């Protein structure tokens, strides 16, 4: 089945949250090289209305779950007849709350929900082609690779069954660099999960969390980085590619350096004629960000430093933030909890980290809402600085509101972009954030 056909099916299967996966979807999927798929034609003739924003019932369900107060009242009164796509709403790996991450179907879902920017995490294959995967070594949990004997055998750690008698868990580690691009494209994406006590490959690829779903896993079309660029252009969304930290020694095979990798990612946008104004390249490695700032300054101007360091006195200080700015970093993106704190009344407020970043002139992006599952027990890792103020799923909108209005973030990554799209439209941020 061609990507042209698959895209038409994916788009027509929406609106989201109401559609059902086709039970008899064909498993075979065939790769058409970049440049041979006319995405614009597919969208125009294969799925009329693809550009109509539809957010489904979830945002309204969240509003009804909120604590009583002015924010809830304002969101309840919000009209949603003419929703706008917004750069405030960033599709984190697409829409992986329900769709297999970094797949065509997940990306289309994010765009349908009004995400103005969508993410392709960029890893490389054995033949040094760039593909969309969250990590270089996650194929065993995000695809069906372990169920394909000839490809499983090529994995860094082929599947080894669990031993229930001793409680020894199953083992597997499959990297994009273990296989060629053609082999990568033969895989099917699935929800990111595994069954640690599996005794067969088929059992191992299960384990999806009960607050996610396998309803939309009948199809999971993997994509190259270049294909994602073509698709996003056709969908009318902008780009935030993330250069991943390789798990192999760099230079790869003694000659493919980290800078080669970083340069190759940017070159894909140059060759596709994408304006630097529409691209936010990201990395957790400050050296990658500074490489873009210095070698490709037009793309480096919007390079995003993803900050995952544990906060301490030094790296939350104004001096540290000013040093980033002085090196050419303009956008900082920490986990959302680093930008939030509780005041003496147990109210969520901006943290010292956030205040110092803004004083230094840094723009901020938050990650990731709707990734933690039910919030009744405080929200877990993503909400660790404000756990005492989190006790229901509706609190995600309270967090989004503080990030938007008090912290002043320019965008928020979400696993279900409909929610951030809804908030931005209701609060008058959709027009304002179109520049992001």
Short mmCIF file of C-alpha atoms in Angstrom, two decimals:
data_model
loop_
_atom_site.label_atom_id
_atom_site.label_comp_id
_atom_site.label_asym_id
_atom_site.label_seq_id
_atom_site.Cartn_x
_atom_site.Cartn_y
_atom_site.Cartn_z
CA UNK A 1 0.00 0.00 0.00
CA UNK A 2 1.48 3.39 -0.98
CA UNK A 3 1.92 6.36 1.33
CA UNK A 4 -0.53 8.24 -0.91
CA UNK A 5 -3.25 5.71 -0.10
CA UNK A 6 -2.30 5.49 3.56
CA UNK A 7 -2.44 9.24 4.02
CA UNK A 8 -5.90 9.42 2.47
CA UNK A 9 -7.09 6.67 4.77
CA UNK A 10 -5.49 8.31 7.80
CA UNK A 11 -7.12 11.66 7.15
CA UNK A 12 -10.53 10.25 6.33
CA UNK A 13 -10.53 8.19 9.53
CA UNK A 14 -10.79 11.37 11.61
CA UNK A 15 -12.37 13.25 13.46
CA UNK A 16 -10.26 12.04 16.28
CA UNK A 17 -11.45 10.43 19.47
CA UNK A 18 -14.65 9.39 17.69
CA UNK A 19 -13.24 7.26 14.89
CA UNK A 20 -12.48 3.54 15.09
CA UNK A 21 -9.42 1.86 13.66
CA UNK A 22 -10.17 -0.31 10.68
CA UNK A 23 -10.13 -3.87 11.92
CA UNK A 24 -9.15 -5.27 8.55
CA UNK A 25 -6.37 -2.75 7.76
CA UNK A 26 -3.62 -4.34 5.73
CA UNK A 27 -0.35 -4.85 7.52
CA UNK A 28 1.83 -4.55 4.43
CA UNK A 29 3.21 -1.08 3.83
CA UNK A 30 5.54 -0.12 1.02
CA UNK A 31 7.94 2.79 0.94
CA UNK A 32 7.90 5.43 -1.77
CA UNK A 33 11.10 7.49 -1.75
CA UNK A 34 10.86 11.17 -0.77
CA UNK A 35 9.83 13.35 -3.68
CA UNK A 36 7.53 10.72 -5.20
CA UNK A 37 4.56 11.48 -2.97
CA UNK A 38 2.54 14.56 -3.92
CA UNK A 39 1.26 15.31 -0.43
CA UNK A 40 -0.54 18.49 -1.51
CA UNK A 41 -2.48 16.56 -4.12
CA UNK A 42 -3.30 13.83 -1.64
CA UNK A 43 -4.62 16.34 0.85
CA UNK A 44 -6.57 18.27 -1.76
CA UNK A 45 -8.17 15.33 -3.55
CA UNK A 46 -7.98 12.49 -1.05
CA UNK A 47 -9.34 14.08 2.11
CA UNK A 48 -11.30 17.29 1.62
CA UNK A 49 -11.62 19.27 4.83
CA UNK A 50 -8.31 18.10 6.29
CA UNK A 51 -7.55 21.67 7.29
CA UNK A 52 -10.65 22.04 9.44
CA UNK A 53 -9.60 21.98 13.10
CA UNK A 54 -11.46 19.44 15.23
CA UNK A 55 -10.66 19.01 18.90
CA UNK A 56 -13.14 16.29 19.88
CA UNK A 57 -14.63 15.86 23.36
CA UNK A 58 -11.52 15.63 25.53
CA UNK A 59 -10.91 19.36 26.19
CA UNK A 60 -14.51 19.77 27.33
CA UNK A 61 -14.25 16.71 29.55
CA UNK A 62 -11.17 18.24 31.16
CA UNK A 63 -12.96 21.56 31.72
CA UNK A 64 -15.81 19.82 33.54
CA UNK A 65 -13.25 18.09 35.76
CA UNK A 66 -11.69 21.41 36.85
CA UNK A 67 -12.11 22.98 40.27
CA UNK A 68 -14.71 25.72 40.33
CA UNK A 69 -13.40 29.20 39.63
CA UNK A 70 -12.97 31.97 37.06
CA UNK A 71 -10.74 29.93 34.74
CA UNK A 72 -13.27 27.11 34.55
CA UNK A 73 -16.08 29.58 33.90
CA UNK A 74 -14.17 31.26 31.11
CA UNK A 75 -13.33 27.97 29.43
CA UNK A 76 -16.90 26.74 29.80
CA UNK A 77 -18.10 29.87 28.00
CA UNK A 78 -15.62 29.48 25.16
CA UNK A 79 -16.98 29.26 21.63
CA UNK A 80 -15.24 26.77 19.36
CA UNK A 81 -16.95 27.16 16.01
CA UNK A 82 -14.03 28.78 14.25
CA UNK A 83 -10.89 27.30 15.76
CA UNK A 84 -7.51 28.40 14.44
CA UNK A 85 -4.30 26.48 14.11
CA UNK A 86 -1.80 27.84 16.62
CA UNK A 87 1.93 27.68 17.20
CA UNK A 88 1.21 27.64 20.93
CA UNK A 89 0.06 24.04 20.41
CA UNK A 90 3.01 21.75 19.64
CA UNK A 91 2.43 18.12 18.72
CA UNK A 92 4.84 16.09 20.85
CA UNK A 93 5.82 13.18 18.59
CA UNK A 94 2.45 13.79 16.91
CA UNK A 95 -0.47 12.79 19.12
CA UNK A 96 0.88 9.78 21.05
CA UNK A 97 -1.75 9.74 23.77
CA UNK A 98 -3.68 7.50 21.38
CA UNK A 99 -1.69 7.16 18.14
CA UNK A 100 1.69 5.39 17.71
CA UNK A 101 4.29 8.13 18.05
CA UNK A 102 6.26 9.49 15.09
CA UNK A 103 3.99 7.84 12.55
CA UNK A 104 2.13 9.36 9.64
CA UNK A 105 -1.13 8.71 11.47
CA UNK A 106 0.07 10.43 14.64
CA UNK A 107 1.29 13.47 12.73
CA UNK A 108 -1.96 13.83 10.79
CA UNK A 109 -3.87 13.55 14.07
CA UNK A 110 -1.83 16.35 15.63
CA UNK A 111 -2.41 18.61 12.64
CA UNK A 112 -6.13 17.81 12.66
CA UNK A 113 -6.24 18.95 16.29
CA UNK A 114 -4.79 22.34 15.43
CA UNK A 115 -1.15 21.91 16.34
CA UNK A 116 0.76 24.66 14.56
CA UNK A 117 4.12 22.97 15.09
CA UNK A 118 4.81 19.22 15.03
CA UNK A 119 7.89 17.34 16.19
CA UNK A 120 10.04 14.79 14.40
CA UNK A 121 12.73 13.41 16.69
CA UNK A 122 15.62 12.65 14.35
CA UNK A 123 17.73 9.48 14.56
CA UNK A 124 19.94 7.83 11.93
CA UNK A 125 19.93 4.38 10.36
CA UNK A 126 22.83 2.06 9.61
CA UNK A 127 23.18 3.67 6.18
CA UNK A 128 23.08 7.16 7.82
CA UNK A 129 19.63 8.15 6.65
CA UNK A 130 17.55 10.31 8.99
CA UNK A 131 14.29 8.95 10.37
CA UNK A 132 11.67 10.01 12.90
CA UNK A 133 12.16 8.13 16.19
CA UNK A 134 12.18 9.35 19.77
CA UNK A 135 15.43 7.53 20.51
CA UNK A 136 18.06 5.72 18.52
CA UNK A 137 17.44 2.62 20.63
CA UNK A 138 13.67 2.37 21.04
CA UNK A 139 12.63 0.23 18.07
CA UNK A 140 11.95 -2.75 20.33
CA UNK A 141 9.25 -0.81 22.21
CA UNK A 142 7.89 1.47 19.46
CA UNK A 143 7.75 -0.94 16.49
CA UNK A 144 7.12 -4.60 15.71
CA UNK A 145 10.79 -5.35 14.97
CA UNK A 146 11.18 -8.16 17.53
CA UNK A 147 8.37 -10.09 15.82
CA UNK A 148 10.28 -10.16 12.52
CA UNK A 149 12.97 -12.83 12.95
CA UNK A 150 15.40 -11.60 10.27
CA UNK A 151 15.36 -8.03 11.68
CA UNK A 152 15.25 -9.05 15.33
CA UNK A 153 18.48 -10.97 14.67
CA UNK A 154 20.17 -7.70 13.66
CA UNK A 155 19.30 -5.93 16.92
CA UNK A 156 22.03 -4.93 19.34
CA UNK A 157 20.22 -7.22 21.80
CA UNK A 158 17.81 -9.57 20.04
CA UNK A 159 14.71 -10.53 22.01
CA UNK A 160 15.34 -12.91 24.90
CA UNK A 161 12.24 -14.25 26.66
CA UNK A 162 11.58 -13.70 30.33
CA UNK A 163 12.08 -16.53 32.79
CA UNK A 164 8.98 -16.61 35.02
CA UNK A 165 10.57 -19.19 37.30
CA UNK A 166 13.34 -16.80 38.37
CA UNK A 167 11.52 -13.54 37.70
CA UNK A 168 14.14 -12.54 35.11
CA UNK A 169 12.60 -10.01 32.70
CA UNK A 170 12.75 -10.22 28.93
CA UNK A 171 15.57 -8.43 27.14
CA UNK A 172 15.73 -6.54 23.86
CA UNK A 173 17.43 -3.47 22.43
CA UNK A 174 16.95 -2.52 18.80
CA UNK A 175 18.53 0.60 17.33
CA UNK A 176 17.85 2.53 14.17
CA UNK A 177 21.57 2.14 13.46
CA UNK A 178 21.16 -1.65 13.53
CA UNK A 179 19.20 -1.63 10.28
CA UNK A 180 19.08 0.11 6.90
CA UNK A 181 16.51 2.67 5.86
CA UNK A 182 14.71 0.12 3.67
CA UNK A 183 14.50 -2.26 6.63
CA UNK A 184 13.30 0.55 8.90
CA UNK A 185 10.51 1.39 6.46
CA UNK A 186 9.30 -2.21 6.52
CA UNK A 187 8.42 -1.91 10.23
CA UNK A 188 5.10 -0.88 11.72
CA UNK A 189 4.89 1.67 14.52
CA UNK A 190 3.02 0.85 17.71
CA UNK A 191 2.34 2.42 21.08
CA UNK A 192 5.56 2.82 23.08
CA UNK A 193 5.36 -0.09 25.52
CA UNK A 194 6.59 -3.60 26.26
CA UNK A 195 5.68 -6.51 28.47
CA UNK A 196 8.73 -7.19 30.68
CA UNK A 197 7.61 -10.72 31.55
CA UNK A 198 6.89 -11.76 27.98
CA UNK A 199 7.97 -15.21 26.87
CA UNK A 200 7.28 -14.61 23.17
CA UNK A 201 7.98 -11.66 20.85
CA UNK A 202 4.24 -11.25 20.31
CA UNK A 203 3.71 -10.85 24.05
CA UNK A 204 6.66 -8.49 24.36
CA UNK A 205 5.19 -5.87 22.01
CA UNK A 206 2.15 -5.53 24.28
CA UNK A 207 2.04 -3.75 27.61
CA UNK A 208 0.32 -0.50 26.55
CA UNK A 209 -0.66 1.54 29.63
CA UNK A 210 -4.35 1.25 30.47
CA UNK A 211 -4.80 5.03 30.16
CA UNK A 212 -3.55 4.93 26.57
CA UNK A 213 -5.07 2.72 23.87
CA UNK A 214 -4.27 0.27 21.09
CA UNK A 215 -7.41 1.29 19.22
CA UNK A 216 -5.44 3.09 16.49
CA UNK A 217 -2.50 0.71 16.10
CA UNK A 218 -3.85 -1.19 13.09
CA UNK A 219 -1.69 1.20 11.08
CA UNK A 220 1.56 2.81 12.13
CA UNK A 221 3.40 4.16 9.12
CA UNK A 222 7.02 5.02 9.89
CA UNK A 223 8.53 8.08 8.24
CA UNK A 224 11.88 9.45 7.21
CA UNK A 225 12.83 12.95 8.27
CA UNK A 226 12.47 14.18 4.69
CA UNK A 227 9.05 12.60 4.39
CA UNK A 228 7.98 14.36 7.59
CA UNK A 229 9.06 17.69 6.08
CA UNK A 230 7.00 17.05 2.95
CA UNK A 231 4.00 15.96 4.99
CA UNK A 232 4.16 18.91 7.39
CA UNK A 233 4.41 21.33 4.47
CA UNK A 234 1.28 19.82 2.97
CA UNK A 235 -0.55 19.88 6.30
CA UNK A 236 0.32 23.54 6.83
CA UNK A 237 2.23 23.01 10.08
CA UNK A 238 5.72 24.13 11.08
CA UNK A 239 8.69 22.08 12.20
CA UNK A 240 10.52 21.31 15.42
CA UNK A 241 13.01 18.51 14.73
CA UNK A 242 15.01 17.20 17.67
CA UNK A 243 18.51 15.87 17.12
CA UNK A 244 18.78 12.84 19.37
CA UNK A 245 21.76 11.90 21.51
CA UNK A 246 23.29 8.83 19.84
CA UNK A 247 23.83 5.70 21.91
CA UNK A 248 26.60 4.58 19.56
CA UNK A 249 30.08 5.97 19.79
CA UNK A 250 30.57 9.07 17.68
CA UNK A 251 32.01 9.52 15.13
CA UNK A 252 29.83 6.61 13.97
CA UNK A 253 31.98 4.00 12.24
CA UNK A 254 34.89 6.38 12.71
CA UNK A 255 33.76 8.99 10.19
CA UNK A 256 30.17 10.25 10.80
CA UNK A 257 30.55 12.91 13.47
CA UNK A 258 27.98 14.61 15.69
CA UNK A 259 28.47 17.75 13.61
CA UNK A 260 27.85 15.78 10.39
CA UNK A 261 24.62 14.54 11.96
CA UNK A 262 23.57 18.04 13.09
CA UNK A 263 24.44 19.51 9.68
CA UNK A 264 22.57 16.79 7.80
CA UNK A 265 19.37 17.53 9.72
CA UNK A 266 19.46 21.23 8.83
CA UNK A 267 20.40 20.48 5.23
CA UNK A 268 17.14 18.55 4.81
CA UNK A 269 15.24 21.79 5.45
CA UNK A 270 17.48 23.81 3.17
CA UNK A 271 17.03 21.33 0.34
CA UNK A 272 13.26 21.32 0.86
CA UNK A 273 13.21 25.13 0.65
CA UNK A 274 11.83 25.54 4.17
CA UNK A 275 12.24 29.01 5.64
CA UNK A 276 14.35 29.12 8.83
CA UNK A 277 11.47 31.14 10.33
CA UNK A 278 9.38 27.95 10.29
CA UNK A 279 11.93 25.65 11.95
CA UNK A 280 12.82 25.25 15.63
CA UNK A 281 15.70 22.72 15.74
CA UNK A 282 16.10 21.21 19.22
CA UNK A 283 18.69 19.32 21.20
CA UNK A 284 19.44 18.36 24.80
CA UNK A 285 23.09 18.83 23.88
CA UNK A 286 24.09 22.48 24.18
CA UNK A 287 26.96 21.85 21.76
CA UNK A 288 24.46 20.96 19.03
CA UNK A 289 22.56 24.19 19.63
CA UNK A 290 25.74 26.26 19.53
CA UNK A 291 26.83 24.47 16.35
CA UNK A 292 23.61 25.60 14.64
CA UNK A 293 23.97 29.11 16.09
CA UNK A 294 27.47 29.44 14.68
CA UNK A 295 27.39 27.41 11.45
CA UNK A 296 23.79 27.94 10.32
CA UNK A 297 22.83 31.19 12.07
CA UNK A 298 19.50 31.64 10.31
CA UNK A 299 18.36 28.25 11.58
CA UNK A 300 20.30 28.70 14.82
CA UNK A 301 18.34 31.82 15.67
CA UNK A 302 15.38 29.63 16.67
CA UNK A 303 17.40 26.68 17.97
CA UNK A 304 15.93 25.30 21.18
CA UNK A 305 18.08 24.16 24.09
CA UNK A 306 16.23 21.34 25.83
CA UNK A 307 17.28 21.58 29.46
CA UNK A 308 17.00 18.38 31.49
CA UNK A 309 19.61 19.13 34.18
CA UNK A 310 18.52 18.86 37.79
CA UNK A 311 18.06 22.43 39.03
CA UNK A 312 20.64 23.85 41.40
CA UNK A 313 21.75 27.29 42.52
CA UNK A 314 24.07 27.72 39.56
CA UNK A 315 21.89 26.58 36.65
CA UNK A 316 18.80 28.44 37.81
CA UNK A 317 20.64 31.71 38.35
CA UNK A 318 20.27 34.85 36.30
CA UNK A 319 23.98 34.67 35.50
CA UNK A 320 23.56 31.23 33.94
CA UNK A 321 20.58 32.37 31.88
CA UNK A 322 22.49 35.41 30.70
CA UNK A 323 25.43 33.22 29.72
CA UNK A 324 23.15 31.13 27.49
CA UNK A 325 21.81 34.28 25.88
CA UNK A 326 25.32 35.64 25.35
CA UNK A 327 26.27 32.45 23.47
CA UNK A 328 23.38 32.94 21.06
CA UNK A 329 20.72 30.74 22.66
CA UNK A 330 17.34 32.41 22.35
CA UNK A 331 14.93 29.65 23.36
CA UNK A 332 15.08 27.43 26.43
CA UNK A 333 12.81 24.41 26.86
CA UNK A 334 12.82 22.70 30.25
CA UNK A 335 10.38 20.14 31.63
CA UNK A 336 7.31 22.07 32.74
CA UNK A 337 7.88 21.38 36.45
CA UNK A 338 11.13 23.38 36.40
CA UNK A 339 9.18 26.51 35.52
CA UNK A 340 6.59 26.10 38.28
CA UNK A 341 6.54 26.38 42.06
CA UNK A 342 4.01 26.69 44.87
CA UNK A 343 3.56 29.84 46.94
CA UNK A 344 2.55 29.96 50.61
CA UNK A 345 -1.10 29.45 49.65
CA UNK A 346 -0.37 26.27 47.66
CA UNK A 347 -1.02 28.17 44.44
CA UNK A 348 0.97 27.43 41.28
CA UNK A 349 3.32 30.29 40.37
CA UNK A 350 6.41 30.80 38.19
CA UNK A 351 9.63 29.37 39.60
CA UNK A 352 12.86 31.29 40.11
CA UNK A 353 14.24 29.40 37.11
CA UNK A 354 11.46 30.75 34.89
CA UNK A 355 11.73 34.28 36.22
CA UNK A 356 15.48 34.41 35.66
CA UNK A 357 15.16 32.99 32.15
CA UNK A 358 12.67 35.67 31.21
CA UNK A 359 14.83 38.41 32.79
CA UNK A 360 17.71 37.22 30.61
CA UNK A 361 15.56 37.61 27.51
CA UNK A 362 15.09 33.91 26.81
CA UNK A 363 11.86 32.60 25.30
CA UNK A 364 10.48 29.49 27.00
CA UNK A 365 8.77 26.35 25.73
CA UNK A 366 7.28 23.73 28.09
CA UNK A 367 7.17 19.95 27.80
CA UNK A 368 5.01 17.83 28.11
CA UNK A 369 1.33 17.97 29.12
CA UNK A 370 -1.02 14.99 28.83
CA UNK A 371 1.85 12.55 29.08
CA UNK A 372 1.47 11.53 32.72
CA UNK A 373 -1.78 9.62 32.70
CA UNK A 374 -4.49 10.39 35.29
CA UNK A 375 -3.50 13.28 37.58
CA UNK A 376 -5.51 12.27 40.66
CA UNK A 377 -2.34 11.30 42.52
CA UNK A 378 -0.34 14.43 41.77
CA UNK A 379 0.75 13.88 38.19
CA UNK A 380 4.09 12.15 38.74
CA UNK A 381 7.43 13.30 37.31
CA UNK A 382 6.14 16.08 35.07
CA UNK A 383 4.41 17.83 37.96
CA UNK A 384 6.87 17.11 40.76
CA UNK A 385 7.31 20.74 41.83
CA UNK A 386 3.56 21.32 42.17
CA UNK A 387 2.29 17.88 43.16
CA UNK A 388 0.39 19.21 46.18
CA UNK A 389 -1.76 21.39 43.90
CA UNK A 390 -2.63 18.60 41.43
CA UNK A 391 -5.51 16.24 42.22
CA UNK A 392 -7.67 15.87 39.10
CA UNK A 393 -7.28 15.68 35.34
CA UNK A 394 -8.75 19.15 34.91
CA UNK A 395 -5.71 20.57 36.70
CA UNK A 396 -3.78 20.23 33.44
CA UNK A 397 -5.65 23.32 32.25
CA UNK A 398 -4.68 25.18 35.41
CA UNK A 399 -1.04 24.30 34.72
CA UNK A 400 -1.35 25.37 31.08
CA UNK A 401 -2.89 28.66 32.23
CA UNK A 402 -0.02 29.46 34.62
CA UNK A 403 2.55 28.53 31.98
CA UNK A 404 0.84 30.73 29.41
CA UNK A 405 -0.18 33.79 31.42
CA UNK A 406 2.29 33.93 34.32
CA UNK A 407 5.41 32.21 33.00
CA UNK A 408 4.81 33.49 29.48
CA UNK A 409 5.82 30.40 27.48
CA UNK A 410 5.60 30.74 23.70
CA UNK A 411 4.42 27.14 23.24
CA UNK A 412 3.59 23.89 25.01
CA UNK A 413 4.28 20.35 23.85
CA UNK A 414 1.33 18.02 24.32
CA UNK A 415 0.63 14.35 23.68
CA UNK A 416 -2.92 15.44 22.72
CA UNK A 417 -2.68 18.84 21.01
CA UNK A 418 -6.45 19.39 21.00
CA UNK A 419 -6.21 20.55 24.60
CA UNK A 420 -3.55 23.21 24.03
CA UNK A 421 -5.31 24.29 20.81
CA UNK A 422 -8.56 24.70 22.74
CA UNK A 423 -6.91 26.72 25.49
CA UNK A 424 -5.05 29.00 23.06
CA UNK A 425 -8.20 29.75 21.08
CA UNK A 426 -10.28 30.35 24.20
CA UNK A 427 -7.71 32.72 25.71
CA UNK A 428 -7.00 34.71 22.57
CA UNK A 429 -3.52 33.25 22.06
CA UNK A 430 -4.13 31.61 18.68
CA UNK A 431 -3.54 34.79 16.63
CA UNK A 432 -0.76 35.94 18.94
CA UNK A 433 1.17 32.68 18.68
CA UNK A 434 0.86 32.29 14.93
CA UNK A 435 4.29 33.88 14.70
CA UNK A 436 5.83 31.05 16.73
#
